[in-house]
């Protein structure tokens, strides 16, 4: 190979590489870094619907099956894990995070984040409002009508389950061993037994 050819190769290779990188960067800027393109792809793939329906159900199922993944204050409560419980909790979460919310918040994040990643913006701001979800889940549609949360709480017997978990925690404390249980029959020696004796009325909300 002559010196001229070597020089040509040395010059052409960097230019070819720069050209290829330019094509890739241009393609990325027009596709993956383009908010409009990404949002349209998400809509075409029904991503928001899948997240709201399948994603929520899988998250609920995983949380019910693995107590260690629950918030610390819920780990001691024996949550039901059957299909009915899965359906009720899934509906509750979907009420709190409706599909319209998932889509609007995701697309707002895309609009803020992608320009920053592409270098077209030097900062991004993401604001998430849970006001509507809180109102739809915990609010009362009409006076005297139970909220979505309250109906789910009752359907799953959470009052009884919560009282039982508190009673078991109390009984498990050695400092409480042998203490009398106020209002319980003489043969009832633990708070847990007293709660179980009262049945569902112990957890009435």
PDB file of C-alpha atoms in Angstrom:
ATOM      1  CA  UNK A   1       0.000   0.000   0.000  1.00  0.00           C
ATOM      2  CA  UNK A   2       1.441   3.346  -1.058  1.00  0.00           C
ATOM      3  CA  UNK A   3       1.827   6.297   1.261  1.00  0.00           C
ATOM      4  CA  UNK A   4      -0.933   8.078  -0.658  1.00  0.00           C
ATOM      5  CA  UNK A   5      -3.372   5.241  -0.020  1.00  0.00           C
ATOM      6  CA  UNK A   6      -2.454   5.100   3.649  1.00  0.00           C
ATOM      7  CA  UNK A   7      -3.102   8.816   3.946  1.00  0.00           C
ATOM      8  CA  UNK A   8      -6.437   8.421   2.162  1.00  0.00           C
ATOM      9  CA  UNK A   9      -7.516   5.665   4.541  1.00  0.00           C
ATOM     10  CA  UNK A  10      -6.473   7.740   7.543  1.00  0.00           C
ATOM     11  CA  UNK A  11      -8.565  10.640   6.287  1.00  0.00           C
ATOM     12  CA  UNK A  12     -11.574   8.640   5.098  1.00  0.00           C
ATOM     13  CA  UNK A  13     -12.090   6.472   8.190  1.00  0.00           C
ATOM     14  CA  UNK A  14     -12.705   9.355  10.625  1.00  0.00           C
ATOM     15  CA  UNK A  15     -14.972  11.063   8.094  1.00  0.00           C
ATOM     16  CA  UNK A  16     -16.932   7.847   7.555  1.00  0.00           C
ATOM     17  CA  UNK A  17     -17.259   7.353  11.293  1.00  0.00           C
ATOM     18  CA  UNK A  18     -18.372  10.951  11.785  1.00  0.00           C
ATOM     19  CA  UNK A  19     -20.914  10.575   8.973  1.00  0.00           C
ATOM     20  CA  UNK A  20     -22.288   7.352  10.490  1.00  0.00           C
ATOM     21  CA  UNK A  21     -22.540   8.930  13.918  1.00  0.00           C
ATOM     22  CA  UNK A  22     -24.303  11.896  12.373  1.00  0.00           C
ATOM     23  CA  UNK A  23     -26.851   9.607  10.739  1.00  0.00           C
ATOM     24  CA  UNK A  24     -27.443   7.761  14.006  1.00  0.00           C
ATOM     25  CA  UNK A  25     -27.749  10.993  15.958  1.00  0.00           C
ATOM     26  CA  UNK A  26     -30.168  12.374  13.395  1.00  0.00           C
ATOM     27  CA  UNK A  27     -32.232   9.201  13.501  1.00  0.00           C
ATOM     28  CA  UNK A  28     -32.315   9.255  17.300  1.00  0.00           C
ATOM     29  CA  UNK A  29     -33.263  12.920  17.322  1.00  0.00           C
ATOM     30  CA  UNK A  30     -36.156  12.201  14.969  1.00  0.00           C
ATOM     31  CA  UNK A  31     -37.336   9.072  16.776  1.00  0.00           C
ATOM     32  CA  UNK A  32     -36.292   8.057  20.281  1.00  0.00           C
ATOM     33  CA  UNK A  33     -35.469  11.613  21.353  1.00  0.00           C
ATOM     34  CA  UNK A  34     -38.546  13.108  19.706  1.00  0.00           C
ATOM     35  CA  UNK A  35     -41.368  13.474  22.269  1.00  0.00           C
ATOM     36  CA  UNK A  36     -44.064  13.398  19.604  1.00  0.00           C
ATOM     37  CA  UNK A  37     -42.728  10.177  18.090  1.00  0.00           C
ATOM     38  CA  UNK A  38     -42.342   8.425  21.446  1.00  0.00           C
ATOM     39  CA  UNK A  39     -45.822   9.428  22.628  1.00  0.00           C
ATOM     40  CA  UNK A  40     -47.418   8.262  19.387  1.00  0.00           C
ATOM     41  CA  UNK A  41     -45.619   4.928  19.619  1.00  0.00           C
ATOM     42  CA  UNK A  42     -46.852   4.520  23.187  1.00  0.00           C
ATOM     43  CA  UNK A  43     -50.422   5.193  22.062  1.00  0.00           C
ATOM     44  CA  UNK A  44     -50.162   2.857  19.073  1.00  0.00           C
ATOM     45  CA  UNK A  45     -48.860   0.082  21.330  1.00  0.00           C
ATOM     46  CA  UNK A  46     -51.634   0.752  23.871  1.00  0.00           C
ATOM     47  CA  UNK A  47     -48.884   1.155  26.449  1.00  0.00           C
ATOM     48  CA  UNK A  48     -50.968   3.253  28.840  1.00  0.00           C
ATOM     49  CA  UNK A  49     -53.840   0.790  28.791  1.00  0.00           C
ATOM     50  CA  UNK A  50     -51.456  -2.105  29.401  1.00  0.00           C
ATOM     51  CA  UNK A  51     -49.765  -0.311  32.270  1.00  0.00           C
ATOM     52  CA  UNK A  52     -53.123   0.544  33.817  1.00  0.00           C
ATOM     53  CA  UNK A  53     -54.685  -2.891  33.416  1.00  0.00           C
ATOM     54  CA  UNK A  54     -51.991  -5.575  33.275  1.00  0.00           C
ATOM     55  CA  UNK A  55     -49.260  -3.652  35.070  1.00  0.00           C
ATOM     56  CA  UNK A  56     -51.466  -2.747  38.011  1.00  0.00           C
ATOM     57  CA  UNK A  57     -52.772  -6.286  38.418  1.00  0.00           C
ATOM     58  CA  UNK A  58     -49.279  -7.781  38.318  1.00  0.00           C
ATOM     59  CA  UNK A  59     -48.068  -5.281  40.903  1.00  0.00           C
ATOM     60  CA  UNK A  60     -50.991  -6.094  43.202  1.00  0.00           C
ATOM     61  CA  UNK A  61     -50.509  -9.850  42.771  1.00  0.00           C
ATOM     62  CA  UNK A  62     -46.809  -9.559  43.531  1.00  0.00           C
ATOM     63  CA  UNK A  63     -47.480  -7.425  46.614  1.00  0.00           C
ATOM     64  CA  UNK A  64     -50.091  -9.839  47.959  1.00  0.00           C
ATOM     65  CA  UNK A  65     -47.802 -12.827  47.419  1.00  0.00           C
ATOM     66  CA  UNK A  66     -44.732 -11.189  48.978  1.00  0.00           C
ATOM     67  CA  UNK A  67     -45.464  -9.456  52.317  1.00  0.00           C
ATOM     68  CA  UNK A  68     -41.890  -8.167  52.501  1.00  0.00           C
ATOM     69  CA  UNK A  69     -42.649  -5.862  49.563  1.00  0.00           C
ATOM     70  CA  UNK A  70     -45.514  -4.146  51.373  1.00  0.00           C
ATOM     71  CA  UNK A  71     -45.180  -0.946  53.407  1.00  0.00           C
ATOM     72  CA  UNK A  72     -43.856  -1.742  56.880  1.00  0.00           C
ATOM     73  CA  UNK A  73     -47.173  -0.954  58.597  1.00  0.00           C
ATOM     74  CA  UNK A  74     -49.011  -3.498  56.408  1.00  0.00           C
ATOM     75  CA  UNK A  75     -46.608  -6.408  56.749  1.00  0.00           C
ATOM     76  CA  UNK A  76     -48.061  -7.593  60.053  1.00  0.00           C
ATOM     77  CA  UNK A  77     -51.622  -7.639  58.688  1.00  0.00           C
ATOM     78  CA  UNK A  78     -52.711 -10.956  57.200  1.00  0.00           C
ATOM     79  CA  UNK A  79     -54.028  -9.671  53.897  1.00  0.00           C
ATOM     80  CA  UNK A  80     -56.226 -11.997  51.844  1.00  0.00           C
ATOM     81  CA  UNK A  81     -54.490 -13.328  48.748  1.00  0.00           C
ATOM     82  CA  UNK A  82     -57.302 -14.949  46.770  1.00  0.00           C
ATOM     83  CA  UNK A  83     -58.575 -13.772  43.380  1.00  0.00           C
ATOM     84  CA  UNK A  84     -61.349 -11.705  44.969  1.00  0.00           C
ATOM     85  CA  UNK A  85     -58.800  -9.779  47.019  1.00  0.00           C
ATOM     86  CA  UNK A  86     -56.663  -9.295  43.922  1.00  0.00           C
ATOM     87  CA  UNK A  87     -59.661  -7.925  42.010  1.00  0.00           C
ATOM     88  CA  UNK A  88     -60.689  -5.568  44.828  1.00  0.00           C
ATOM     89  CA  UNK A  89     -57.213  -4.166  45.436  1.00  0.00           C
ATOM     90  CA  UNK A  90     -56.540  -3.832  41.707  1.00  0.00           C
ATOM     91  CA  UNK A  91     -59.762  -1.854  41.274  1.00  0.00           C
ATOM     92  CA  UNK A  92     -58.774   0.350  44.218  1.00  0.00           C
ATOM     93  CA  UNK A  93     -55.348   1.125  42.755  1.00  0.00           C
ATOM     94  CA  UNK A  94     -56.854   1.770  39.330  1.00  0.00           C
ATOM     95  CA  UNK A  95     -59.327   4.170  40.926  1.00  0.00           C
ATOM     96  CA  UNK A  96     -56.433   6.037  42.520  1.00  0.00           C
ATOM     97  CA  UNK A  97     -54.337   5.970  39.324  1.00  0.00           C
ATOM     98  CA  UNK A  98     -56.792   5.997  36.387  1.00  0.00           C
ATOM     99  CA  UNK A  99     -55.568   5.416  32.847  1.00  0.00           C
ATOM    100  CA  UNK A 100     -56.028   9.076  31.935  1.00  0.00           C
ATOM    101  CA  UNK A 101     -53.712  10.011  34.813  1.00  0.00           C
ATOM    102  CA  UNK A 102     -51.087   7.445  33.789  1.00  0.00           C
ATOM    103  CA  UNK A 103     -51.116   8.764  30.222  1.00  0.00           C
ATOM    104  CA  UNK A 104     -51.058  12.468  31.060  1.00  0.00           C
ATOM    105  CA  UNK A 105     -48.280  12.145  33.645  1.00  0.00           C
ATOM    106  CA  UNK A 106     -46.188   9.861  31.429  1.00  0.00           C
ATOM    107  CA  UNK A 107     -46.494  12.154  28.421  1.00  0.00           C
ATOM    108  CA  UNK A 108     -45.683  15.214  30.498  1.00  0.00           C
ATOM    109  CA  UNK A 109     -42.547  13.431  31.701  1.00  0.00           C
ATOM    110  CA  UNK A 110     -41.624  12.557  28.104  1.00  0.00           C
ATOM    111  CA  UNK A 111     -42.110  16.193  27.053  1.00  0.00           C
ATOM    112  CA  UNK A 112     -39.800  17.341  29.826  1.00  0.00           C
ATOM    113  CA  UNK A 113     -37.151  14.624  29.815  1.00  0.00           C
ATOM    114  CA  UNK A 114     -36.408  13.917  26.148  1.00  0.00           C
ATOM    115  CA  UNK A 115     -35.470  17.505  25.176  1.00  0.00           C
ATOM    116  CA  UNK A 116     -33.066  17.497  28.116  1.00  0.00           C
ATOM    117  CA  UNK A 117     -31.542  14.186  27.013  1.00  0.00           C
ATOM    118  CA  UNK A 118     -31.201  15.533  23.458  1.00  0.00           C
ATOM    119  CA  UNK A 119     -29.437  18.650  24.716  1.00  0.00           C
ATOM    120  CA  UNK A 120     -32.201  21.005  23.610  1.00  0.00           C
ATOM    121  CA  UNK A 121     -32.934  22.012  27.198  1.00  0.00           C
ATOM    122  CA  UNK A 122     -30.633  22.555  30.159  1.00  0.00           C
ATOM    123  CA  UNK A 123     -33.156  21.438  32.775  1.00  0.00           C
ATOM    124  CA  UNK A 124     -36.417  19.575  33.221  1.00  0.00           C
ATOM    125  CA  UNK A 125     -39.231  19.753  35.748  1.00  0.00           C
ATOM    126  CA  UNK A 126     -41.689  16.980  36.561  1.00  0.00           C
ATOM    127  CA  UNK A 127     -44.774  17.731  38.643  1.00  0.00           C
ATOM    128  CA  UNK A 128     -47.168  14.985  39.744  1.00  0.00           C
ATOM    129  CA  UNK A 129     -50.552  15.798  41.277  1.00  0.00           C
ATOM    130  CA  UNK A 130     -52.438  13.059  43.132  1.00  0.00           C
ATOM    131  CA  UNK A 131     -55.379  15.288  44.038  1.00  0.00           C
ATOM    132  CA  UNK A 132     -57.902  13.774  41.622  1.00  0.00           C
ATOM    133  CA  UNK A 133     -56.909  10.230  42.555  1.00  0.00           C
ATOM    134  CA  UNK A 134     -57.291  10.952  46.252  1.00  0.00           C
ATOM    135  CA  UNK A 135     -60.722  12.479  45.709  1.00  0.00           C
ATOM    136  CA  UNK A 136     -61.983   9.631  43.506  1.00  0.00           C
ATOM    137  CA  UNK A 137     -60.679   6.947  45.870  1.00  0.00           C
ATOM    138  CA  UNK A 138     -61.279   8.388  49.328  1.00  0.00           C
ATOM    139  CA  UNK A 139     -64.012  10.909  48.616  1.00  0.00           C
ATOM    140  CA  UNK A 140     -67.725  10.221  49.014  1.00  0.00           C
ATOM    141  CA  UNK A 141     -69.591  10.523  45.667  1.00  0.00           C
ATOM    142  CA  UNK A 142     -72.754  11.587  47.498  1.00  0.00           C
ATOM    143  CA  UNK A 143     -73.600  12.185  51.126  1.00  0.00           C
ATOM    144  CA  UNK A 144     -73.893   8.896  52.968  1.00  0.00           C
ATOM    145  CA  UNK A 145     -72.397   6.836  50.129  1.00  0.00           C
ATOM    146  CA  UNK A 146     -69.249   4.880  50.953  1.00  0.00           C
ATOM    147  CA  UNK A 147     -66.029   5.790  49.184  1.00  0.00           C
ATOM    148  CA  UNK A 148     -64.176   3.327  46.962  1.00  0.00           C
ATOM    149  CA  UNK A 149     -61.604   2.837  49.698  1.00  0.00           C
ATOM    150  CA  UNK A 150     -64.230   2.210  52.365  1.00  0.00           C
ATOM    151  CA  UNK A 151     -66.056  -0.357  50.223  1.00  0.00           C
ATOM    152  CA  UNK A 152     -62.803  -2.192  49.535  1.00  0.00           C
ATOM    153  CA  UNK A 153     -61.869  -2.065  53.222  1.00  0.00           C
ATOM    154  CA  UNK A 154     -65.162  -3.665  54.179  1.00  0.00           C
ATOM    155  CA  UNK A 155     -65.199  -6.225  51.365  1.00  0.00           C
ATOM    156  CA  UNK A 156     -61.787  -7.527  52.445  1.00  0.00           C
ATOM    157  CA  UNK A 157     -62.636  -7.530  56.153  1.00  0.00           C
ATOM    158  CA  UNK A 158     -59.746  -5.199  56.836  1.00  0.00           C
ATOM    159  CA  UNK A 159     -61.213  -3.901  60.100  1.00  0.00           C
ATOM    160  CA  UNK A 160     -61.112  -7.361  61.647  1.00  0.00           C
ATOM    161  CA  UNK A 161     -57.704  -8.119  60.144  1.00  0.00           C
ATOM    162  CA  UNK A 162     -56.216  -4.883  61.450  1.00  0.00           C
ATOM    163  CA  UNK A 163     -57.576  -5.351  64.965  1.00  0.00           C
ATOM    164  CA  UNK A 164     -56.267  -8.925  65.008  1.00  0.00           C
ATOM    165  CA  UNK A 165     -52.804  -7.821  63.908  1.00  0.00           C
ATOM    166  CA  UNK A 166     -52.711  -5.219  66.697  1.00  0.00           C
ATOM    167  CA  UNK A 167     -53.876  -7.831  69.209  1.00  0.00           C
ATOM    168  CA  UNK A 168     -51.227 -10.333  68.110  1.00  0.00           C
ATOM    169  CA  UNK A 169     -48.513  -7.705  68.339  1.00  0.00           C
ATOM    170  CA  UNK A 170     -49.669  -6.873  71.867  1.00  0.00           C
ATOM    171  CA  UNK A 171     -49.772 -10.531  72.911  1.00  0.00           C
ATOM    172  CA  UNK A 172     -46.325 -11.177  71.443  1.00  0.00           C
ATOM    173  CA  UNK A 173     -44.769  -8.610  73.783  1.00  0.00           C
ATOM    174  CA  UNK A 174     -43.407 -10.488  76.843  1.00  0.00           C
ATOM    175  CA  UNK A 175     -44.247  -7.475  79.006  1.00  0.00           C
ATOM    176  CA  UNK A 176     -47.952  -8.136  78.402  1.00  0.00           C
ATOM    177  CA  UNK A 177     -47.878 -11.836  79.260  1.00  0.00           C
ATOM    178  CA  UNK A 178     -50.412 -12.761  81.924  1.00  0.00           C
ATOM    179  CA  UNK A 179     -52.119  -9.388  81.997  1.00  0.00           C
ATOM    180  CA  UNK A 180     -55.905  -9.621  82.356  1.00  0.00           C
ATOM    181  CA  UNK A 181     -58.021  -8.765  79.337  1.00  0.00           C
ATOM    182  CA  UNK A 182     -60.653  -6.182  80.351  1.00  0.00           C
ATOM    183  CA  UNK A 183     -64.210  -7.277  79.586  1.00  0.00           C
ATOM    184  CA  UNK A 184     -63.215 -10.792  78.509  1.00  0.00           C
ATOM    185  CA  UNK A 185     -64.537 -14.021  80.080  1.00  0.00           C
ATOM    186  CA  UNK A 186     -62.253 -15.596  82.719  1.00  0.00           C
ATOM    187  CA  UNK A 187     -61.069 -18.333  80.345  1.00  0.00           C
ATOM    188  CA  UNK A 188     -59.840 -15.785  77.781  1.00  0.00           C
ATOM    189  CA  UNK A 189     -56.189 -15.041  78.501  1.00  0.00           C
ATOM    190  CA  UNK A 190     -55.073 -13.094  75.419  1.00  0.00           C
ATOM    191  CA  UNK A 191     -56.312 -10.067  73.529  1.00  0.00           C
ATOM    192  CA  UNK A 192     -56.191 -12.092  70.316  1.00  0.00           C
ATOM    193  CA  UNK A 193     -58.569 -14.676  71.760  1.00  0.00           C
ATOM    194  CA  UNK A 194     -60.893 -11.906  72.944  1.00  0.00           C
ATOM    195  CA  UNK A 195     -60.955 -10.348  69.479  1.00  0.00           C
ATOM    196  CA  UNK A 196     -61.580 -13.702  67.821  1.00  0.00           C
ATOM    197  CA  UNK A 197     -64.392 -14.355  70.298  1.00  0.00           C
ATOM    198  CA  UNK A 198     -66.153 -11.193  69.217  1.00  0.00           C
ATOM    199  CA  UNK A 199     -65.822 -12.155  65.579  1.00  0.00           C
ATOM    200  CA  UNK A 200     -66.430  -9.613  62.838  1.00  0.00           C
ATOM    201  CA  UNK A 201     -67.913  -7.088  65.259  1.00  0.00           C
ATOM    202  CA  UNK A 202     -64.425  -6.463  66.653  1.00  0.00           C
ATOM    203  CA  UNK A 203     -63.348  -4.901  63.383  1.00  0.00           C
ATOM    204  CA  UNK A 204     -66.509  -3.027  62.479  1.00  0.00           C
ATOM    205  CA  UNK A 205     -65.696   0.371  61.054  1.00  0.00           C
TER     206      UNK A 205
END
